[in-house]
Short mmCIF file of C-alpha atoms in Angstrom, two decimals:
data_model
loop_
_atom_site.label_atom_id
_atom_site.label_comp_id
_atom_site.label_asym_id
_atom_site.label_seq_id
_atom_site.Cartn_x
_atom_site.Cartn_y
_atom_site.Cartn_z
CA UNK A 1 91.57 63.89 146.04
CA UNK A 2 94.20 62.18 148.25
CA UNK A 3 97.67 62.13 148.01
CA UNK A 4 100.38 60.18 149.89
CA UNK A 5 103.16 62.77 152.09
CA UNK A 6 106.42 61.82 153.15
CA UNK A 7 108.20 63.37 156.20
CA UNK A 8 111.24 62.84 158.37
CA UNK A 9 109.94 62.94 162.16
CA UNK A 10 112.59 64.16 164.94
CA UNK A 11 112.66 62.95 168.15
CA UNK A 12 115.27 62.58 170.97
CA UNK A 13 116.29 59.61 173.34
CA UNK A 14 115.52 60.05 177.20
CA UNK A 15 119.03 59.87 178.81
CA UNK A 16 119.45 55.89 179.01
CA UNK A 17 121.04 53.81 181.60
CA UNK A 18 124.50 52.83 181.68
CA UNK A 19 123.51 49.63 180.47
CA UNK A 20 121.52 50.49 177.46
CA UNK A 21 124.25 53.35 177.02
CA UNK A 22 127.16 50.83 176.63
CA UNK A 23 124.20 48.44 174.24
CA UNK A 24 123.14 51.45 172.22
CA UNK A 25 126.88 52.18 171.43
CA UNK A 26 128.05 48.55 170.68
CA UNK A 27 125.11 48.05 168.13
CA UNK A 28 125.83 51.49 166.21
CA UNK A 29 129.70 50.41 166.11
CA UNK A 30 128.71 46.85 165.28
CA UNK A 31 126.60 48.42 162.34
CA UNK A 32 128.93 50.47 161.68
CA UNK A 33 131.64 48.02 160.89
CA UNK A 34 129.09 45.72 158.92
CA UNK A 35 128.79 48.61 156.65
CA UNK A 36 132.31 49.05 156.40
CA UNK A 37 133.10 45.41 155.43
CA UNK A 38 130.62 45.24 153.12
CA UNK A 39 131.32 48.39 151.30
CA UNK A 40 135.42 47.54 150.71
CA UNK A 41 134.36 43.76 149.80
CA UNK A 42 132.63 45.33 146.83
CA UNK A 43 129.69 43.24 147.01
CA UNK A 44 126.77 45.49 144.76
CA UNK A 45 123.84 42.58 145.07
CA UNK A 46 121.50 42.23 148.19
CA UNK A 47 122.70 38.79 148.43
CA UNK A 48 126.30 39.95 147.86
CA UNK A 49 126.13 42.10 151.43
CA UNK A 50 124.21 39.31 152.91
CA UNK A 51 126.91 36.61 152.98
CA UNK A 52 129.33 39.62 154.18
CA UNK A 53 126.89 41.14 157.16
CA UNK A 54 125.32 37.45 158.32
CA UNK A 55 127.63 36.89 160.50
CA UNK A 56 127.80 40.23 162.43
CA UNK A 57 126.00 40.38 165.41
CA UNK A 58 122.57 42.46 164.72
CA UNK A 59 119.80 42.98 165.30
CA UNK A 60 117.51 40.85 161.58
CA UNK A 61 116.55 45.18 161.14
CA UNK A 62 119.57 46.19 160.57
CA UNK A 63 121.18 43.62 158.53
CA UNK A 64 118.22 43.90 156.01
CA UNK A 65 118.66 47.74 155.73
CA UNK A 66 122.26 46.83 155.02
CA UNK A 67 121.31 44.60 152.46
CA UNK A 68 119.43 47.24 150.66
CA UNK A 69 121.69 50.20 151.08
CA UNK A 70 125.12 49.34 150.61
CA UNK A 71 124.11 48.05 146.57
CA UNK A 72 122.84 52.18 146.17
CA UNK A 73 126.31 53.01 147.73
CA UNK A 74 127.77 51.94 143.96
CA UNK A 75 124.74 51.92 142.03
CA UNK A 76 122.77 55.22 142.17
CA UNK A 77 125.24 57.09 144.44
CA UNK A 78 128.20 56.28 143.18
CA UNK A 79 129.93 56.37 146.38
CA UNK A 80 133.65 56.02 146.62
CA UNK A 81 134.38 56.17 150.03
CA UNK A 82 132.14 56.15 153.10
CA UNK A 83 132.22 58.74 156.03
CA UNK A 84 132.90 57.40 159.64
CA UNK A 85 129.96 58.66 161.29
CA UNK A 86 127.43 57.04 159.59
CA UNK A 87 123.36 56.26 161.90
CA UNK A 88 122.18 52.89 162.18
CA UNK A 89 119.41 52.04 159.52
CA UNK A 90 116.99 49.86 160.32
CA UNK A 91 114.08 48.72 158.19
CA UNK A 92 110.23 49.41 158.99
CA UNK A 93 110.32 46.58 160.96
CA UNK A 94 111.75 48.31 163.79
CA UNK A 95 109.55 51.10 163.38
CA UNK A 96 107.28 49.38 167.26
CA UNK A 97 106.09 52.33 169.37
CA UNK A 98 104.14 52.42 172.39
CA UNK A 99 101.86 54.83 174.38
CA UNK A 100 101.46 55.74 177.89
CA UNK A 101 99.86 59.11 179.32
CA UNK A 102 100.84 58.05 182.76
CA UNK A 103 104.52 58.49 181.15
CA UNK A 104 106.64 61.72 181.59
CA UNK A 105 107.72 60.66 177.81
CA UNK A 106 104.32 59.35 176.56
CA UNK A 107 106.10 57.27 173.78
CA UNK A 108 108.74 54.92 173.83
CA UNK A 109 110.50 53.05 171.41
CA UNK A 110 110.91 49.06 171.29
CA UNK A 111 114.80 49.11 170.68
CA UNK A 112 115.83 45.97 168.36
CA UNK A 113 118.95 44.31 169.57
CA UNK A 114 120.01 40.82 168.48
CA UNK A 115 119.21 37.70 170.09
CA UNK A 116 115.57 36.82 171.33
CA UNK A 117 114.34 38.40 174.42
CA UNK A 118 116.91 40.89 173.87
CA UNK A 119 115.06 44.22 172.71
CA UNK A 120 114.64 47.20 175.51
CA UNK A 121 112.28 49.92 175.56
CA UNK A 122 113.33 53.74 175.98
CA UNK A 123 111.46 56.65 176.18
CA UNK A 124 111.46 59.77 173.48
CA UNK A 125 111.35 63.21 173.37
CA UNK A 126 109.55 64.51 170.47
CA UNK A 127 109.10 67.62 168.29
CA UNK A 128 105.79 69.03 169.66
CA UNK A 129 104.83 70.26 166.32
CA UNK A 130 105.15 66.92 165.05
CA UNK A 131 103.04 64.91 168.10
CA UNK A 132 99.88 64.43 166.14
CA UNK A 133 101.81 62.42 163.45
CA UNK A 134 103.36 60.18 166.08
CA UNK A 135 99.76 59.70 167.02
CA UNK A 136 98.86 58.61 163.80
CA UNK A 137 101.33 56.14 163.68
CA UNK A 138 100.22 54.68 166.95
CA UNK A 139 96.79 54.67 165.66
CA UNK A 140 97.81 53.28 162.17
CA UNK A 141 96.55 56.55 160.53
CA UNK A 142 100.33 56.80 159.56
CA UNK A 143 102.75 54.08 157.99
CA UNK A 144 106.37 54.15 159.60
CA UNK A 145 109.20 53.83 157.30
CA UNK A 146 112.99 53.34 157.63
CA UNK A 147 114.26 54.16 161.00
CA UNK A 148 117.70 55.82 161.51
CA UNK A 149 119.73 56.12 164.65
CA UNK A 150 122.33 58.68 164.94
CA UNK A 151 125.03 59.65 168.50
CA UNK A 152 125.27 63.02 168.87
CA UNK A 153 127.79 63.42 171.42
CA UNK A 154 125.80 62.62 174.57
CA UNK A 155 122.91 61.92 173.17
CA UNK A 156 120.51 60.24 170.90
CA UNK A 157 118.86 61.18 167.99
CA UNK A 158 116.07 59.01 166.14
CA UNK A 159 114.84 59.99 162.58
CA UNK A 160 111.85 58.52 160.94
CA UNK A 161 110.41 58.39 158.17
CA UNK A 162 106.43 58.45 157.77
CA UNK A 163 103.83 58.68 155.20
CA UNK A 164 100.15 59.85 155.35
CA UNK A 165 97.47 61.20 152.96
CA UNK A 166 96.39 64.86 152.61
CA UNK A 167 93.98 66.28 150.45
CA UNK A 168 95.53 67.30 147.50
CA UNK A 169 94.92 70.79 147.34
CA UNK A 170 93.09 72.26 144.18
CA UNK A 171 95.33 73.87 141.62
CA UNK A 172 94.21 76.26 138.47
CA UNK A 173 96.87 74.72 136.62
CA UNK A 174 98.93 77.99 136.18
CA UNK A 175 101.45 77.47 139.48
CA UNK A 176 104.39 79.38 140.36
CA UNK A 177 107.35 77.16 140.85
CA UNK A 178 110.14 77.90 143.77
CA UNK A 179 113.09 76.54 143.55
CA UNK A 180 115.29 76.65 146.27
CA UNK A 181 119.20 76.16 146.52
CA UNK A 182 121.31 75.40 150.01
CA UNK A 183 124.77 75.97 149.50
CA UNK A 184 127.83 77.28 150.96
CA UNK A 185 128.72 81.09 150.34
CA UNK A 186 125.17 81.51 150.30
CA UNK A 187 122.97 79.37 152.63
CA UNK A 188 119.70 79.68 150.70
CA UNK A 189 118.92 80.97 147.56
CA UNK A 190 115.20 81.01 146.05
CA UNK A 191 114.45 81.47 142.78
CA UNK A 192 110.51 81.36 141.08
CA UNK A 193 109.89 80.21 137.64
CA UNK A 194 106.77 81.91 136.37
CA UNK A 195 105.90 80.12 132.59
CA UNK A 196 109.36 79.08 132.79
CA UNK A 197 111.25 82.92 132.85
CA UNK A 198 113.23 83.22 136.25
CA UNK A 199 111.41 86.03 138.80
CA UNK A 200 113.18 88.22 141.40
CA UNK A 201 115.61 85.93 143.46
CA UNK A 202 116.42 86.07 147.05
CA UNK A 203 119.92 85.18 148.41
CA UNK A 204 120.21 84.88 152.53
CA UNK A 205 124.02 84.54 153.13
CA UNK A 206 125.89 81.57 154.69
CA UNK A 207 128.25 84.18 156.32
CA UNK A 208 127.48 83.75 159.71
CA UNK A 209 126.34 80.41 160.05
CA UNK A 210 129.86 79.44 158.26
CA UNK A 211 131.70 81.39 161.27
CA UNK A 212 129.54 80.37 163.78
CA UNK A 213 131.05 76.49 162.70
CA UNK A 214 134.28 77.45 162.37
CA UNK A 215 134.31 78.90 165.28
CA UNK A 216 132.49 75.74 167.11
CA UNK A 217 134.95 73.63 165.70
CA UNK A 218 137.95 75.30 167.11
CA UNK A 219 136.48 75.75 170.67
CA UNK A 220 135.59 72.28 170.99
CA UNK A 221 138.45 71.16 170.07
CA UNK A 222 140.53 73.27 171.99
CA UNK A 223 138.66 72.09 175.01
CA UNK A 224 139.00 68.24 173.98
CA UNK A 225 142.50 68.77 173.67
CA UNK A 226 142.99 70.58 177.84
CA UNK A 227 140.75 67.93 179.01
CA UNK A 228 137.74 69.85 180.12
CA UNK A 229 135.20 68.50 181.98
CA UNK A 230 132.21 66.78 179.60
CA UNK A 231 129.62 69.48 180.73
CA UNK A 232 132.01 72.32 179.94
CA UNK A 233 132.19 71.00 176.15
CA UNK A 234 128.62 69.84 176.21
CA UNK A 235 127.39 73.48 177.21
CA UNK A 236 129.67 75.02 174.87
CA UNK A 237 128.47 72.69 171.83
CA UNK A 238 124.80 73.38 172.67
CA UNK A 239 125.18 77.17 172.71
CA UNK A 240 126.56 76.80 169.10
CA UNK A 241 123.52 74.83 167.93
CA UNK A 242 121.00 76.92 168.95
CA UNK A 243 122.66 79.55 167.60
CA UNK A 244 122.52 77.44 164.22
CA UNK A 245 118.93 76.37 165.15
CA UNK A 246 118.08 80.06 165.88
CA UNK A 247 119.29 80.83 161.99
CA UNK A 248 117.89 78.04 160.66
CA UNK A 249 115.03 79.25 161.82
CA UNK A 250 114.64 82.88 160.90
CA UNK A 251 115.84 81.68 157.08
CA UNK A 252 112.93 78.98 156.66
CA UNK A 253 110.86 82.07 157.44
CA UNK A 254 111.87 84.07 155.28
CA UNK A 255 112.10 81.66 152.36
CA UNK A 256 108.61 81.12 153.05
CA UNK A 257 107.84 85.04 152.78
CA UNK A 258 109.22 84.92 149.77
CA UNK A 259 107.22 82.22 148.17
CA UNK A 260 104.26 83.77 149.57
CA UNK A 261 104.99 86.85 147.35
CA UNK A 262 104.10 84.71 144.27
CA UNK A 263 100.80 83.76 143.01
CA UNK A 264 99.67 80.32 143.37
CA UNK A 265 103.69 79.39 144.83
CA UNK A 266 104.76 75.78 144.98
CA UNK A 267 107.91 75.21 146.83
CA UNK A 268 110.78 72.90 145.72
CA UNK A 269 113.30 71.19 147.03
CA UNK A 270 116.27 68.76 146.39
CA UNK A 271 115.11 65.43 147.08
CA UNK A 272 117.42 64.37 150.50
CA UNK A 273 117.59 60.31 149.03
CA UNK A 274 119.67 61.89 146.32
CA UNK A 275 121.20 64.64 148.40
CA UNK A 276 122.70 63.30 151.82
CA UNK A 277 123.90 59.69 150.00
CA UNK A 278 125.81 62.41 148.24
CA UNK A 279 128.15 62.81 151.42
CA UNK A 280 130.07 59.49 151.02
CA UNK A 281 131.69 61.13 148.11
CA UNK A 282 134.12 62.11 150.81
CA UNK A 283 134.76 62.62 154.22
CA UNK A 284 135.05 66.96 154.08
CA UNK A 285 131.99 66.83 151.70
CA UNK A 286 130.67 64.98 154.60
CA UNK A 287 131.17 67.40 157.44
CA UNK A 288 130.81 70.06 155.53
CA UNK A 289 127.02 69.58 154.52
CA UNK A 290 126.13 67.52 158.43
CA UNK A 291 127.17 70.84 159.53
CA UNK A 292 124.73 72.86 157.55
CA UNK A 293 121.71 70.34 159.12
CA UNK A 294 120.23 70.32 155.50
CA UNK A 295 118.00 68.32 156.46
CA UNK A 296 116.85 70.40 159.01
CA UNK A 297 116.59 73.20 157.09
CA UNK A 298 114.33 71.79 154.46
CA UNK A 299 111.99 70.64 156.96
CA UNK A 300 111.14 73.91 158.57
CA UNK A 301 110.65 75.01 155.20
CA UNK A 302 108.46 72.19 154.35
CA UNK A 303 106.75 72.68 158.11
CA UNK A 304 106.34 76.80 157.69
CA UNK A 305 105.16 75.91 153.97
CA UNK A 306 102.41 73.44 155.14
CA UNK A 307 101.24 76.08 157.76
CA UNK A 308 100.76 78.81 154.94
CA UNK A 309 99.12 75.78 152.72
CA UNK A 310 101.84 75.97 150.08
CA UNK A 311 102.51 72.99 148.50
CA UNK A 312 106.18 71.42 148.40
CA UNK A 313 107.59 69.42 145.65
CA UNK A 314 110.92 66.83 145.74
CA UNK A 315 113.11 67.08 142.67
CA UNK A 316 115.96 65.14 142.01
CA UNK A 317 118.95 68.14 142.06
CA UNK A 318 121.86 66.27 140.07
CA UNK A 319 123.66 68.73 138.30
CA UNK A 320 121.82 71.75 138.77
CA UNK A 321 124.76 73.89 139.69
CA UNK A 322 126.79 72.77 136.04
CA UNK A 323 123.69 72.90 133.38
CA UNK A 324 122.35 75.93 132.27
CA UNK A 325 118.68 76.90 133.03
CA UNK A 326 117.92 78.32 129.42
CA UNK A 327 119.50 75.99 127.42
CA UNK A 328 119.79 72.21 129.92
CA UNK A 329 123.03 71.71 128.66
CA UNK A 330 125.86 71.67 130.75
CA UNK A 331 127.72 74.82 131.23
CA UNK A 332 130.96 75.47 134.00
CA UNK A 333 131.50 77.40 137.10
CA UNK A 334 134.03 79.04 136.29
CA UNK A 335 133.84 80.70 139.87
CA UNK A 336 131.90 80.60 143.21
CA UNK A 337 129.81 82.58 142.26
CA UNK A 338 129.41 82.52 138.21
CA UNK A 339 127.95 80.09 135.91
CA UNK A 340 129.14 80.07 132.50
CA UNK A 341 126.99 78.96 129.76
CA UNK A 342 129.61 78.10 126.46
CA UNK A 343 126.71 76.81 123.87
CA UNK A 344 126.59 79.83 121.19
CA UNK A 345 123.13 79.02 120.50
CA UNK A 346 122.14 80.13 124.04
CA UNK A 347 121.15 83.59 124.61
CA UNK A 348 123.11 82.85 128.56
CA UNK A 349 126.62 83.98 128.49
CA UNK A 350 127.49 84.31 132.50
CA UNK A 351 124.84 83.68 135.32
CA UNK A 352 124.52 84.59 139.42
CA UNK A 353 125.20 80.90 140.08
CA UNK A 354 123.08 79.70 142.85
CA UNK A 355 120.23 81.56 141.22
CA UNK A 356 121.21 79.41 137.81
CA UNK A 357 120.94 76.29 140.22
CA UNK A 358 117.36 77.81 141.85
CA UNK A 359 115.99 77.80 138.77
CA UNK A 360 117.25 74.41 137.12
CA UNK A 361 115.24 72.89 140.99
CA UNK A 362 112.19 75.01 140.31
CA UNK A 363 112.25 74.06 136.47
CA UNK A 364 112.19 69.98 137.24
CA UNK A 365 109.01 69.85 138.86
CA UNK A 366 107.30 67.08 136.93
CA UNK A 367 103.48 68.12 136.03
CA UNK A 368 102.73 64.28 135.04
CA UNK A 369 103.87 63.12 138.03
CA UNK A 370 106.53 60.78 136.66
CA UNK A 371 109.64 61.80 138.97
CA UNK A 372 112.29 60.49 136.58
CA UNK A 373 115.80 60.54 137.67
CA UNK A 374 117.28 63.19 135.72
CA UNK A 375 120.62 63.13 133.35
CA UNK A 376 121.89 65.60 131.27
CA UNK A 377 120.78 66.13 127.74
CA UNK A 378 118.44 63.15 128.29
CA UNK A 379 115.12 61.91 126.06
CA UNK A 380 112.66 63.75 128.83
CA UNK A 381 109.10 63.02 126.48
CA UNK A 382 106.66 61.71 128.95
CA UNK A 383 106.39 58.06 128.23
CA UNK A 384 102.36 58.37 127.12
CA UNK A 385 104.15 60.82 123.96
CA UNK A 386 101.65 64.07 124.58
CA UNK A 387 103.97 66.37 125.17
CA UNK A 388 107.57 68.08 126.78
CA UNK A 389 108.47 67.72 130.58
CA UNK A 390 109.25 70.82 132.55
CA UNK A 391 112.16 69.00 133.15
CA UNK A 392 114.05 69.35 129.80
CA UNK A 393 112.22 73.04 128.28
CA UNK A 394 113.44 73.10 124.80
CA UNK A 395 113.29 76.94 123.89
CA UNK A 396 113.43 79.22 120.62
CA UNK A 397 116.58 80.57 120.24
CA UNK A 398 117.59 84.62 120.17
CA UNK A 399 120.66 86.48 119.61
CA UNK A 400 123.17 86.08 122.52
CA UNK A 401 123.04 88.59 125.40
CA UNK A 402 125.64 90.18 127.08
CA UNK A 403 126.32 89.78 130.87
CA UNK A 404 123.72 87.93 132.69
CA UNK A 405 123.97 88.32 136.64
CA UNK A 406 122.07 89.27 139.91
CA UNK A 407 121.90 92.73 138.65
CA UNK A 408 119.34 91.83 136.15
CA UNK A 409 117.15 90.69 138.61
CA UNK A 410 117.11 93.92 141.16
CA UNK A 411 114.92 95.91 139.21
#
């Protein structure tokens, strides 16, 4: 049986001229400012951001991306402020490739400008392990989503979204859910659910990919501030992400190890629609969590998974680091590190956070299917009435236990 896959593909923009340079820039700040204007004028209908955006001048793509995303600012995001570095979003209708073996870059991209006769094609440089899905949306195998455009210092970077079928893979019913958590302190933390009891955790720590920022973020402004030549902070700004791609790397591995040490394993993540429209909730939330390239991380785990056929579920991961895994109520972090369950009917007293939050991803996997948004204490009866949703497990209360914390786990 089929199923329908989404995925995020990567690729980067061939160096452009100076004169699609100086185009590529005035679109994203045109967008940019669009965004901006119709954000502060309040406007929460699709119509509303219409009337505000018509009269900018873009590209019919973009506006109509605008018109769907600024109404989610308020709505389901509950944005209150927007960061400044926000990618151009443009709808499916932008999504025109072309082919050419003869090319050094075999594809290109049909850039959408405004005006007729305006649009320019550029050449990309793609992920090779994601080639054959570029193919398939070349050959139609493969619908293109929402495109999103993004300056990253010199250059370009083009995200987009595709889905395909896959043959769902055959299940004995009796999983082993993995929940994993990207944070701060600790960069990933996994956590499997086996019949709903929490299994050994791992924990890789954020330690060194949090200097390795810092420390980026000082030099590079320390050159921008003596005036050094663009290669000097272009060379020094690459040799900090591939040290953050390098880690990036080695941690998707390992989170993958670790799944593999489960029986029947089913990965799962935070669902990135809920996670990254998260950052306008401020502008140090913002750079904080661009810096982490969450998004990257989750794909290599989602790539790595795929390669060691384990199958990866998207959860919605509101609140998972405030409600308590045993009980779904919401608790407090009292500290970085410790959640604190206050409900005397739960048999949690004090819990390894991120581990708490591991468990509460793992433990929303839907088995019918119906990915409803969660909230807390919510109704969570499947809507046909037959029975609970791993999303809200109501359990049998016991007699309240003293300390819970990591060291439970390292038996």
């Amino acid at each position: 049986m089929a199923e329908e896959v989404a995925k995020t593909l990567e690729a980067t923009l061939a160096p452009p001229t100076q004169g699609k340079a100086v185009r590529l820039r005035r679109l994203l700040s045109t967008y940019r400012e669009a965004l901006h204007d119709a954000f502060d004028s309040g406007a929460d209908t699709m119509n509303g951001v219409s009337d505000v955006v018509t009269p900018f001048d873009l590209p019919y793509q973009a506006k109509a991306a605008l018109c769907s995303y600024v109404p989610k600012l308020r709505k389901t995001y509950n944005a209150r402020e927007l960061d400044d570095e926000h990618p151009l979003r443009l709808t499916n209708q932008a999504a025109k490739f072309d082919r050419d073996e003869s090319r050094h870059h075999e594809i290109c991209w049909n850039v959408p400008m405004p005006g007729r006769g305006t649009n320019f094609w550029i050449p990309l440089r793609i992920n090779p392990e994601q080639e054959s899905l570029w193919h398939d949306i070349l050959s139609e195998d493969a619908k293109a989503g929402q495109i999103r455009l993004q300056q990253n210092r010199s250059s370009w970077v083009l995200h987009a979204t595709v889905t395909y079928s896959v043959e769902e893979a055959e299940t004995d019913g009796d999983e082993t859910y993995i929940g994993f958590d990207i944070g701060e302190s600790a960069l990933i933390t996994g956590c499997a659910l086996k019949r709903d009891v929490p299994r050994k955790p791992m924990l890789e720590s954020g330690s060194r990919a949090r200097h390795l920022r810092k420390e980026m973020f000082t030099t590079l402004k320390r050159l921008q501030e003596r005036d050094a030549a663009d290669w000097r902070v272009d060379e020094r700004f690459d040799h900090y992400q591939n040290a953050l791609t390098d880690i990036v790397e080695k941690v998707s591995w390992r989170a993958v190890e670790y799944a593999e040490s489960f029986e029947d394993p089913v990965i799962v993540l935070e669902d990135l629609s809920y996670i990254l429209e998260r950052l306008d909730y401020g502008k140090f939330m913002n750079r904080r969590l661009h810096a982490w390239a969450f998004a990257r991380l989750q794909g290599r785990i989602e790539d790595k998974a795929a390669e060691a056929g384990i199958r990866v579920e998207y959860v919605n991961a509101a609140y998972t680091s405030q409600t308590c895994h045993a009980c779904d109520r919401l608790g407090r972090r009292s500290q970085q590190a410790e959640f604190v369950c206050p409900h005397d009917d739960c048999h949690i007293t004090e819990f390894q956070a991120d581990i708490n939050a591991a468990a509460n991803i793992a433990s929303r996997v839907d088995p019918w299917g119906e990915s409803v948004p969660w909230e807390p204490e919510r109704n969570d009866s499947p809507r046909n009435g037959s029975a609970s949703d791993s999303a809200t497990v109501h359990r049998e209360t016991s007699e309240k236990s003293s300390q819970m914390t990591l060291a439970a786990y390292l038996d």
